[in-house]
N, CA, C and O of each residue as an XYZ file, in Angstrom:
812
protein
N      58.048    112.640     99.539
C      58.533    113.750     99.462
C      58.277    114.448    100.747
O      59.006    115.412    100.979
N      57.360    114.131    101.637
C      57.260    114.555    102.727
C      58.195    114.021    103.485
O      58.719    114.871    104.206
N      58.763    112.585    103.661
C      59.698    112.084    104.296
C      61.057    112.833    103.961
O      61.735    113.375    104.834
N      61.395    112.813    102.597
C      62.475    113.405    102.231
C      62.764    114.904    102.951
O      63.799    115.341    103.455
N      61.535    115.468    102.806
C      61.622    117.029    103.396
C      61.802    116.932    104.827
O      62.466    117.831    105.344
N      61.394    116.124    105.485
C      61.491    116.108    106.961
C      62.752    115.575    107.268
O      63.352    116.226    108.124
N      63.226    114.776    106.914
C      64.814    114.317    107.018
C      65.693    115.424    106.665
O      66.587    115.697    107.467
N      65.561    116.262    105.347
C      66.537    117.350    105.133
C      66.466    118.405    106.228
O      67.507    118.811    106.746
N      65.186    118.895    106.624
C      64.926    119.762    107.777
C      65.377    119.431    108.813
O      65.797    120.306    109.571
N      65.433    118.133    109.162
C      65.982    117.561    110.765
C      67.540    117.495    110.589
O      68.253    117.650    111.580
N      68.160    117.237    109.178
C      69.508    117.236    109.162
C      70.209    118.698    109.340
O      71.266    118.892    109.940
N      69.459    119.623    108.739
C      69.944    121.162    108.585
C      69.824    121.693    110.150
O      70.753    122.251    110.733
N      68.485    121.419    110.749
C      68.624    121.664    112.266
C      69.780    121.146    113.093
O      70.395    121.860    113.885
N      70.028    119.950    112.884
C      71.031    119.410    113.670
C      72.457    119.882    113.482
O      73.340    119.978    114.335
N      72.505    120.192    112.022
C      73.951    121.007    111.593
C      73.922    122.270    112.283
O      74.988    122.643    112.772
N      72.899    123.006    112.417
C      72.887    124.425    113.036
C      73.254    124.224    114.359
O      74.128    124.838    114.971
N      72.459    123.229    114.815
C      72.504    123.334    116.545
C      74.154    122.930    116.958
O      74.724    123.403    117.942
N      74.752    122.002    116.037
C      75.933    121.697    116.267
C      76.860    122.964    116.073
O      77.601    123.427    116.940
N      76.707    123.403    114.903
C      77.546    124.757    114.805
C      77.407    125.860    115.895
O      78.362    126.550    116.253
N      76.192    125.970    116.377
C      76.092    126.878    117.421
C      76.762    126.235    118.755
O      77.350    126.984    119.535
N      76.685    125.102    118.963
C      77.370    124.523    120.143
C      78.864    124.588    120.044
O      79.581    124.641    121.042
N      79.327    124.581    118.779
C      80.854    124.777    118.496
C      81.373    126.174    118.794
O      82.536    126.405    119.126
N      80.452    127.055    118.655
C      81.054    128.748    118.814
C      80.816    129.020    120.190
O      81.271    130.082    120.616
N      80.121    128.192    121.067
C      79.935    128.449    122.337
C      81.205    128.439    123.151
O      82.000    127.563    122.810
N      81.575    129.216    124.148
C      82.718    129.506    124.741
C      83.167    128.087    125.385
O      82.399    127.422    126.080
N      84.435    127.713    125.092
C      84.882    126.481    125.857
C      85.387    126.952    127.240
O      85.955    128.020    127.471
N      85.072    125.938    128.153
C      85.644    126.166    129.562
C      87.202    125.741    129.458
O      87.630    124.802    128.786
N      87.956    126.617    130.252
C      89.282    126.796    130.170
C      89.788    126.381    131.720
O      89.341    126.755    132.804
N      90.840    125.509    131.423
C      91.421    125.430    132.969
C      91.947    126.557    133.538
O      92.444    127.446    132.847
N      91.876    126.616    134.915
C      92.587    127.805    135.441
C      94.044    127.748    135.476
O      94.698    128.789    135.546
N      94.606    126.575    135.430
C      96.095    126.347    135.433
C      96.661    126.666    134.016
O      97.869    126.839    133.858
N      95.635    126.754    132.832
C      96.231    126.734    131.488
C      96.611    128.360    131.430
O      95.736    129.176    131.721
N      97.878    128.777    131.065
C      98.300    130.218    130.724
C      97.746    130.861    129.468
O      97.337    130.121    128.574
N      97.707    131.948    129.352
C      97.243    132.412    128.171
C      98.118    132.351    126.975
O      97.629    132.460    125.851
N      99.413    132.177    127.166
C     100.750    131.796    126.317
C     100.545    130.448    125.760
O     100.803    130.152    124.594
N     100.036    129.588    126.709
C      99.908    128.322    126.002
C      98.469    128.090    125.164
O      98.403    127.215    124.301
N      97.582    128.756    125.418
C      96.262    128.909    124.634
C      96.601    129.220    123.198
O      96.175    128.541    122.264
N      97.473    130.389    123.037
C      97.477    131.203    121.863
C      98.857    130.642    121.138
O      99.306    131.164    120.117
N      99.492    129.464    121.828
C     100.729    128.970    120.986
C     100.548    128.687    119.557
O     101.533    128.587    118.827
N      99.425    128.561    119.138
C      99.187    128.360    117.469
C      98.501    129.205    116.959
O      98.031    128.890    115.865
N      98.194    130.431    117.437
C      97.567    131.523    116.817
C      97.983    132.089    115.326
O      97.182    132.536    114.505
N      99.260    131.986    115.171
C      99.956    132.392    114.251
C     100.357    131.433    113.055
O     101.129    131.673    112.127
N      99.615    130.259    113.326
C     100.028    129.139    112.371
C      99.139    129.349    110.954
O      98.180    130.121    110.940
N      99.481    128.716    109.971
C      98.589    128.543    108.783
C      97.358    128.010    109.047
O      97.302    126.955    109.678
N      96.044    128.730    108.555
C      94.951    128.205    108.908
C      94.079    129.202    109.983
O      92.855    129.331    109.937
N      94.792    129.738    110.758
C      94.251    130.674    111.847
C      93.913    132.144    111.222
O      94.462    133.225    111.437
N      92.979    131.855    110.501
C      92.528    132.946    109.497
C      91.360    133.535    109.807
O      90.643    132.993    110.648
N      90.956    134.759    109.181
C      89.479    135.471    109.395
C      88.678    134.549    108.604
O      89.124    133.945    107.629
N      87.268    134.433    109.121
C      86.656    135.037    110.220
C      87.042    134.300    111.383
O      87.120    135.028    112.373
N      87.264    133.300    111.557
C      87.443    132.688    112.892
C      88.855    132.701    113.689
O      88.932    132.655    114.916
N      89.697    132.755    113.014
C      91.292    133.215    113.450
C      91.517    131.854    114.278
O      90.875    130.843    113.993
N      92.290    131.877    115.126
C      92.606    130.535    115.857
C      91.350    129.797    116.567
O      90.772    130.285    117.538
N      91.036    128.699    116.033
C      89.996    127.940    116.557
C      90.136    126.755    116.973
O      90.492    125.855    116.213
N      89.891    126.570    118.190
C      90.301    125.028    118.657
C      89.101    124.786    119.802
O      89.421    124.717    120.989
N      87.664    124.658    119.374
C      86.525    124.434    120.289
C      86.804    123.239    121.238
O      86.488    123.381    122.419
N      87.289    122.238    120.889
C      87.572    120.940    121.481
C      88.922    121.017    122.576
O      89.167    120.173    123.437
N      89.663    122.178    122.314
C      90.690    122.176    123.051
C      91.996    120.965    122.578
O      93.019    120.751    123.229
N      91.679    120.437    121.551
C      92.703    119.408    121.311
C      94.150    119.547    121.492
O      94.852    118.647    121.954
N      94.659    120.897    121.051
C      95.730    121.274    121.255
C      96.288    122.483    122.419
O      97.299    123.183    122.372
N      95.227    122.413    123.431
C      95.334    123.436    124.345
C      96.480    123.420    125.112
O      96.907    124.380    125.753
N      97.002    122.269    125.040
C      98.296    122.235    125.850
C      99.455    122.580    125.381
O     100.480    122.360    126.026
N      99.467    123.181    124.173
C     100.626    123.671    123.351
C     101.649    122.849    122.619
O     102.620    123.300    122.011
N     101.256    121.373    122.774
C     102.197    120.367    122.125
C     102.401    120.487    120.771
O     101.506    120.400    119.931
N     103.550    120.684    120.548
C     103.898    121.083    119.012
C     103.687    119.755    118.228
O     103.201    119.818    117.099
N     103.995    118.680    118.717
C     104.095    117.396    117.999
C     102.774    116.844    117.818
O     102.596    116.115    116.842
N     101.631    117.127    118.765
C     100.473    116.746    118.643
C      99.804    117.864    117.569
O      98.888    117.411    116.883
N     100.117    119.087    117.382
C      99.716    120.046    116.679
C     100.083    119.582    115.046
O      99.251    119.685    114.145
N     101.331    119.111    114.861
C     101.813    118.694    113.655
C     101.218    117.424    113.298
O     101.142    117.191    112.092
N     100.783    116.563    114.105
C     100.193    115.239    113.954
C      98.887    115.609    113.339
O      98.571    115.143    112.244
N      98.039    116.506    114.057
C      96.611    117.035    113.533
C      96.594    117.603    112.182
O      95.790    117.298    111.301
N      97.701    118.589    112.076
C      97.618    119.349    110.722
C      97.992    118.218    109.677
O      97.297    118.180    108.662
N      98.842    117.449    109.791
C      99.348    116.308    108.855
C      98.022    115.697    108.500
O      97.696    115.629    107.315
N      97.142    115.193    109.567
C      95.896    114.497    108.896
C      95.034    115.403    108.188
O      94.575    115.051    107.101
N      94.735    116.637    108.722
C      93.987    117.700    108.298
C      94.215    117.812    106.826
O      93.219    117.726    106.107
N      95.496    118.009    106.224
C      96.023    118.276    105.083
C      95.835    117.109    104.177
O      95.508    117.270    103.001
N      96.051    115.845    104.748
C      95.893    114.708    103.907
C      94.601    114.172    103.625
O      94.438    113.499    102.607
N      93.487    114.443    104.568
C      92.139    114.357    104.644
C      91.501    115.308    103.404
O      90.774    114.923    102.488
N      92.021    116.721    103.672
C      91.550    117.712    102.667
C      92.052    117.425    101.165
O      91.308    117.814    100.265
N      93.175    116.818    100.842
C      93.589    116.364     99.490
C      92.745    115.193     99.092
O      92.168    115.181     98.005
N      92.655    114.134    100.015
C      91.827    113.344     99.644
C      90.312    113.602     99.091
O      89.856    113.119     98.054
N      89.591    114.511    100.047
C      88.299    114.877     99.635
C      88.313    115.815     98.554
O      87.338    115.762     97.805
N      89.340    116.794     98.264
C      89.087    117.619     96.984
C      89.234    116.632     95.732
O      88.844    117.028     94.634
N      89.773    115.392     95.870
C      89.813    114.454     94.799
C      88.517    113.697     94.722
O      88.226    113.168     93.649
N      87.836    113.609     95.591
C      86.460    112.807     95.774
C      85.225    113.815     95.293
O      84.319    113.548     94.503
N      85.482    115.113     96.047
C      84.412    115.839     95.278
C      84.439    116.070     93.533
O      83.464    115.948     92.791
N      85.802    116.426     93.142
C      86.031    116.522     91.624
C      85.484    115.242     91.114
O      84.597    115.384     90.272
N      85.789    114.075     91.411
C      85.507    112.757     91.007
C      83.817    112.460     91.106
O      83.113    111.850     90.301
N      83.527    112.959     92.079
C      82.006    112.566     92.298
C      81.210    113.395     91.325
O      80.277    112.904     90.689
N      81.652    114.890     91.188
C      80.747    115.675     90.271
C      80.970    115.082     88.861
O      79.975    114.997     88.142
N      82.205    114.647     88.366
C      82.560    114.306     87.025
C      81.838    113.287     86.796
O      81.365    113.283     85.659
N      81.528    112.282     87.541
C      80.662    111.176     87.258
C      79.182    111.446     87.208
O      78.441    110.863     86.417
N      78.733    112.437     88.162
C      77.373    112.860     88.336
C      77.067    113.487     87.095
O      75.883    113.451     86.760
N      78.001    114.138     86.227
C      77.825    114.709     85.104
C      77.624    113.783     84.022
O      77.239    114.180     82.923
N      77.855    112.599     84.261
C      77.894    111.674     83.072
C      79.009    111.257     82.451
O      78.902    110.462     81.517
N      80.058    111.647     82.799
C      81.394    111.361     82.109
C      81.909    110.046     82.856
O      82.028    109.768     84.049
N      82.155    109.383     81.732
C      82.937    107.815     82.023
C      84.149    107.711     81.222
O      84.605    108.469     80.366
N      84.559    106.627     81.680
C      86.090    106.071     80.973
C      85.439    105.169     79.655
O      84.378    104.561     79.795
N      86.066    105.160     78.591
C      85.384    104.258     77.393
C      85.746    102.719     77.719
O      86.586    102.415     78.566
N      85.126    101.921     77.068
C      85.257    100.379     77.223
C      84.953     99.901     78.527
O      84.370    100.597     79.358
N      85.375     98.584     78.759
C      84.794     97.830     79.935
C      85.661     97.865     81.182
O      86.840     98.217     81.229
N      84.912     97.455     82.164
C      85.661     97.637     83.245
C      86.121     96.235     83.661
O      86.852     96.165     84.649
N      85.812     95.227     83.086
C      86.277     93.589     83.023
C      86.274     92.929     81.764
O      86.184     93.493     80.674
N      86.384     91.603     81.983
C      86.534     90.868     80.749
C      85.108     90.418     80.370
O      84.852     90.250     79.178
N      84.200     90.223     81.274
C      83.153     89.838     80.919
C      81.974     90.941     80.096
O      80.872     90.561     79.698
N      82.446     92.198     79.978
C      81.796     93.134     79.287
C      80.984     94.227     80.060
O      80.110     94.905     79.521
N      81.389     94.346     81.508
C      80.644     95.357     82.076
C      81.414     96.685     81.785
O      82.581     96.856     82.136
N      80.757     97.501     81.194
C      81.088     98.778     80.758
C      81.263     99.760     81.860
O      80.589     99.665     82.886
N      82.203    100.761     81.675
C      82.393    101.708     82.650
C      80.866    102.706     82.675
O      80.418    103.258     83.680
N      80.251    102.740     81.278
C      79.221    103.543     81.150
C      77.920    102.982     82.006
O      76.956    103.694     82.285
N      78.037    101.738     82.337
C      77.080    101.199     83.134
C      77.045    101.133     84.627
O      76.053    100.791     85.270
N      78.319    101.521     85.187
C      78.721    101.865     86.638
C      78.007    103.053     86.824
O      78.220    104.044     86.127
N      76.855    103.007     88.062
C      76.196    103.990     88.457
C      76.980    105.069     89.420
O      78.127    104.796     89.777
N      76.445    106.122     89.781
C      77.537    107.060     90.585
C      77.167    106.852     92.222
O      76.101    106.336     92.555
N      78.106    107.284     93.143
C      77.913    107.368     94.272
C      77.922    105.857     94.902
O      78.594    104.939     94.432
N      77.157    105.761     95.922
C      77.199    104.338     96.862
C      76.780    103.208     96.044
O      77.177    102.076     96.322
N      75.919    103.455     94.940
C      75.423    102.254     94.254
C      76.764    101.613     93.363
O      76.690    100.437     93.006
N      77.763    102.277     93.082
C      78.914    102.222     92.405
C      79.695    100.703     93.271
O      80.314     99.761     92.776
N      79.355    100.984     94.627
C      80.097    100.061     95.302
C      79.748     98.396     95.055
O      80.549     97.478     95.232
N      78.575     98.292     94.677
C      77.900     97.014     94.443
C      78.008     96.610     92.972
O      78.097     95.436     92.612
N      77.993     97.758     92.068
C      78.292     97.460     90.759
C      79.626     97.102     90.251
O      79.715     96.303     89.319
N      80.469     97.529     90.684
C      82.070     97.233     90.487
C      82.266     96.103     90.709
O      81.782     95.738     91.781
N      82.949     95.114     89.971
C      83.256     93.672     90.365
C      84.019     93.604     91.375
O      84.635     94.601     91.754
N      84.113     92.453     91.974
C      84.958     92.424     93.364
C      86.506     92.554     93.217
O      87.183     92.959     94.162
N      87.044     92.214     92.048
C      88.365     92.217     91.598
C      88.747     93.805     91.461
O      89.820     94.240     91.879
N      87.884     94.516     90.912
C      87.969     95.904     90.748
C      88.349     96.496     91.869
O      89.427     97.084     91.961
N      87.343     96.377     93.001
C      87.268     96.901     94.300
C      88.671     96.493     95.076
O      89.244     97.283     95.827
N      89.109     95.273     94.821
C      90.348     94.941     95.204
C      91.749     95.673     94.820
O      92.760     95.886     95.489
N      91.393     95.983     93.430
C      92.489     96.610     92.653
C      92.445     98.202     93.405
O      93.495     98.602     93.908
N      91.548     98.845     93.448
C      91.189    100.359     94.127
C      91.854    100.174     95.610
O      92.607    101.070     95.991
N      91.652     99.245     96.320
C      92.255     99.199     97.775
C      93.687     99.108     97.659
O      94.382     99.852     98.350
N      94.290     98.154     96.742
C      95.550     98.008     96.692
C      96.213     99.179     96.094
O      97.268     99.569     96.595
N      95.722     99.760     95.109
C      96.332    101.057     94.580
C      96.347    102.133     96.062
O      97.364    102.722     96.429
N      95.355    102.200     96.589
C      95.312    103.326     97.590
C      96.414    102.820     98.717
O      97.231    103.638     99.139
N      96.418    101.645     99.128
C      97.480    100.958     99.995
C      98.769    101.309     99.618
O      99.564    101.752    100.446
N      99.112    101.122     98.210
C     100.465    101.530     97.633
C     100.792    102.923     97.791
O     101.882    103.242     98.266
N      99.931    103.789     97.429
C     100.108    105.255     97.940
C     100.433    105.506     99.238
O     101.449    106.140     99.523
N      99.556    105.008    100.193
C      99.642    105.371    101.394
C     101.088    104.724    102.035
O     101.833    105.200    102.891
N     101.152    103.822    101.496
C     102.865    103.199    101.994
C     103.890    103.845    101.428
O     104.783    104.298    102.143
N     103.917    103.983    100.088
C     105.259    104.318     99.131
C     105.284    105.599     98.761
O     106.391    106.081     98.524
N     104.178    106.380     98.637
C     104.191    107.379     97.666
C     103.730    108.720     98.778
O     104.526    109.632     99.002
N     102.634    108.684     99.280
C     101.976    109.907     99.826
C     102.764    110.036    101.302
O     102.099    110.038    102.338
N     103.929    110.122    101.323
C     104.350    110.312    102.808
C     105.812    111.250    102.637
O     106.510    111.280    101.623
N     106.010    111.847    103.663
C     107.500    112.474    103.693
C     108.769    111.437    103.925
O     108.986    110.883    105.003
N     109.447    111.295    102.919
C     110.527    110.401    103.311
C     111.756    110.959    103.506
O     112.617    110.325    104.117
N     111.995    112.190    103.024
C     113.219    113.009    102.752
C     113.358    113.875    103.966
O     114.467    114.228    104.366
N     112.080    114.268    104.638
C     111.906    115.297    105.397
C     111.599    116.724    104.618
O     112.410    117.336    103.924
N     110.432    117.050    104.859
C     109.941    118.121    103.973
C     110.043    119.568    104.691
O     110.403    119.748    105.855
N     109.711    120.415    103.900
C     110.053    121.838    104.306
C     109.012    122.150    105.337
O     109.274    122.999    106.190
N     107.604    121.406    105.332
C     106.585    121.907    106.287
C     105.988    120.276    106.223
O     106.349    119.356    105.489
N     105.001    120.304    107.223
C     104.090    119.343    107.475
C     103.215    118.901    106.021
O     102.721    119.810    105.353
N     103.108    117.913    105.720
C     102.251    117.542    104.496
C     103.355    117.976    103.264
O     102.933    118.188    102.128
N     104.617    118.072    103.552
C     105.415    118.372    101.977
C     105.813    116.908    101.579
O     106.725    116.375    102.212
N     105.273    116.321    100.711
C     105.274    115.189     99.937
C     106.090    115.187     98.551
O     105.936    114.348     97.664
N     106.987    116.274     98.516
C     107.549    116.237     97.169
C     108.768    115.352     96.998
O     109.135    114.910     95.910
N     109.608    115.038     98.626
C     110.649    114.288     98.355
C     111.568    114.236     97.512
O     112.019    113.202     97.019
N     112.058    115.818     97.190
C     113.172    116.173     96.268
C     112.990    115.402     94.995
O     113.931    114.918     94.365
N     111.503    115.301     94.590
C     111.375    114.807     93.200
C     110.264    115.650     92.438
O     110.516    115.970     91.276
N     109.135    116.007     92.963
C     108.263    116.877     92.305
C     108.360    118.046     92.928
O     108.568    118.020     94.141
N     108.244    119.211     92.304
C     108.726    120.778     92.605
C     107.541    121.538     92.015
O     106.767    122.006     92.851
N     107.266    121.741     90.767
C     106.292    122.472     90.144
C     106.759    123.926     90.391
O     105.813    124.702     90.531
N     107.827    124.411     90.468
C     108.204    125.544     90.774
C     108.163    126.235     92.068
O     108.194    127.451     92.255
N     108.077    125.125     93.089
C     107.818    125.704     94.406
C     108.810    126.506     94.969
O     108.514    127.499     95.634
N     110.207    126.090     94.717
C     111.175    127.032     95.037
C     111.462    128.410     94.548
O     112.267    129.214     95.017
N     110.759    128.533     93.644
C     110.890    129.765     92.833
C     109.988    130.855     93.726
O     110.234    132.058     93.631
N     109.013    130.397     94.529
C     108.074    131.241     95.208
C     108.830    131.842     96.307
O     109.778    131.309     96.884
N     108.180    133.359     96.628
C     108.702    133.840     97.900
C     108.202    133.218     99.039
O     107.228    132.466     99.033
N     108.865    133.524    100.023
C     108.162    132.936    101.397
C     106.865    133.278    101.664
O     106.132    132.425    102.163
N     106.301    134.768    101.334
C     105.001    135.151    101.407
C     104.190    134.264    100.603
O     103.301    133.598    101.135
N     104.443    134.201     99.281
C     103.742    133.332     98.161
C     103.573    131.775     98.777
O     102.507    131.174     98.653
N     104.445    131.334     99.284
C     104.603    129.984     99.842
C     103.508    129.688    101.015
O     102.925    128.612    101.152
N     103.324    130.914    101.886
C     102.422    130.740    102.960
C     100.990    131.081    102.165
O      99.983    130.606    102.689
N     100.853    131.703    101.198
C      99.623    131.936    100.661
C      98.941    130.560     99.955
O      97.836    130.042    100.114
N      99.809    130.290     99.313
C      99.612    128.713     98.737
C      99.082    127.652     99.531
O      98.081    126.975     99.296
N     100.086    127.566    100.769
C      99.612    126.627    101.739
C      98.410    126.822    102.302
O      97.770    125.813    102.596
N      97.818    128.182    102.586
C      96.786    128.585    103.305
C      95.548    128.314    102.369
O      94.506    127.861    102.842
N      95.678    128.584    101.114
C      94.772    128.156     99.947
C      94.366    126.857     99.872
O      93.161    126.630     99.760
N      95.335    125.760     99.921
C      95.285    124.471    100.018
C      94.504    124.013    101.093
O      93.486    123.333    100.958
N      95.096    124.476    102.419
C      94.427    124.058    103.497
C      92.776    124.380    103.538
O      91.858    123.583    103.733
N      92.725    125.658    103.316
C      90.998    126.079    103.367
C      90.273    125.410    102.129
O      89.052    125.275    102.205
N      90.964    124.966    100.949
C      89.942    124.415     99.962
C      89.998    122.769    100.280
O      89.343    121.919     99.677
N      90.823    122.558    101.237
C      90.779    121.099    101.702
C      89.640    121.053    102.858
O      88.846    120.132    103.048
N      89.730    122.049    103.455
C      88.334    122.134    104.588
C      87.193    122.136    103.853
O      86.342    121.284    104.105
N      86.989    123.041    102.873
C      85.785    123.119    102.142
C      85.410    121.847    101.491
O      84.220    121.536    101.476
N      86.272    121.099    100.966
C      86.314    119.771    100.333
C      85.638    118.760    101.287
O      84.719    118.017    100.942
N      86.182    118.807    102.517
C      85.649    117.718    103.438
C      84.179    117.940    103.744
O      83.489    116.923    103.816
N      83.719    118.866    103.895
C      82.385    119.542    104.302
C      81.568    119.201    102.794
O      80.394    118.834    102.769
N      82.289    119.364    101.740
C      81.505    119.277    100.290
C      81.217    117.761    100.248
O      80.046    117.385    100.194
N      82.182    116.918    100.270
C      81.893    115.684     99.995
C      81.034    114.978    100.879
O      80.245    114.149    100.425
N      81.129    115.304    102.518
C      79.956    114.836    103.254
C      78.789    115.413    102.665
O      78.088    114.496    102.236
N      78.253    116.574    102.447
C      77.168    117.139    101.882
C      76.675    116.278    100.811
O      75.512    115.880    100.730
N      77.657    115.999     99.957
C      77.097    115.217     98.610
C      76.548    113.611     98.937
O      75.679    112.942     98.378
N      77.334    113.347     99.942
C      76.816    112.128    100.350
C      75.574    112.020    101.196
O      74.844    111.030    101.232
N      75.412    113.089    101.845
C      74.011    113.141    102.661
C      72.924    113.469    101.648
O      71.834    112.903    101.734
N      73.179    114.373    100.675
C      72.229    114.670     99.466
C      71.787    113.434     98.951
O      70.587    113.173     98.859
N      72.843    112.519     98.546
C      72.487    111.542     97.754
C      71.630    110.391     98.566
O      70.836    109.602     98.054
N      71.984    110.489     99.955
C      71.038    109.333    100.690
C      69.719    109.933    100.825
O      68.712    109.234    100.934
N      69.686    111.301    100.821
C      68.336    111.766    100.959
C      67.438    111.828     99.703
O      66.270    112.214     99.748
N      68.135    111.374     98.452
C      67.413    111.464     97.259
C      67.434    112.787     96.582
O      66.773    112.952     95.557
N      68.174    113.766     97.110
C      67.904    115.102     96.610
C      69.040    115.210     95.112
O      70.187    114.783     94.977
N      68.351    115.787     94.372
C      69.357    115.876     93.189
C      70.448    116.884     93.323
O      70.193    118.050     93.626
N      71.630    116.464     93.106
C      72.851    117.274     93.177
C      73.201    118.300     92.221
O      73.731    119.374     92.506
N      72.804    117.820     90.828
C      73.251    118.703     89.638
C      71.973    119.063     89.153
O      71.102    118.194     89.159
N      71.658    120.428     88.650
C      70.452    120.720     88.240
C      70.110    120.042     86.709
O      69.012    120.226     86.183
């Protein structure tokens, strides 16, 4: 218990130290204009309390193409992590599919949660998961028709009433998704760290 407590305190300390460093003022080049620095201050995600926040200066040059690429990656990772958090907590709560996972009689109920599942799921099952993710990446989860915004994967197929929303409502929905995706990225990381430290996730 002492070792786990020490690891946990060390992890929290490291996180706080990194957070403090992130909020430290970044050095700006004298040649970089104010207009360039603030090129994306009105983009989705530049919200209170941080506002426009780019501590590493990744888009300090005002490159719109680079910004769109990073935003695309951020949205995609956020969506994946939202699914990951939901799946992790569902399994941690003891909910499993009925039946067996293979023909040898390995039941879904017998598969543990978290990292331990990687060694418990049969190899063919892991291969199917990887193949399915690859299919989604190549053929489904991408902008084929030229979406309305970065991360728009509807491709003139799925809508769910999006076109009935006002412009303000669309911006609000996009901001909500982006913020929830950011929270989920931190959430799934925290869940994995807690599992490795042996800390109970659910009461």
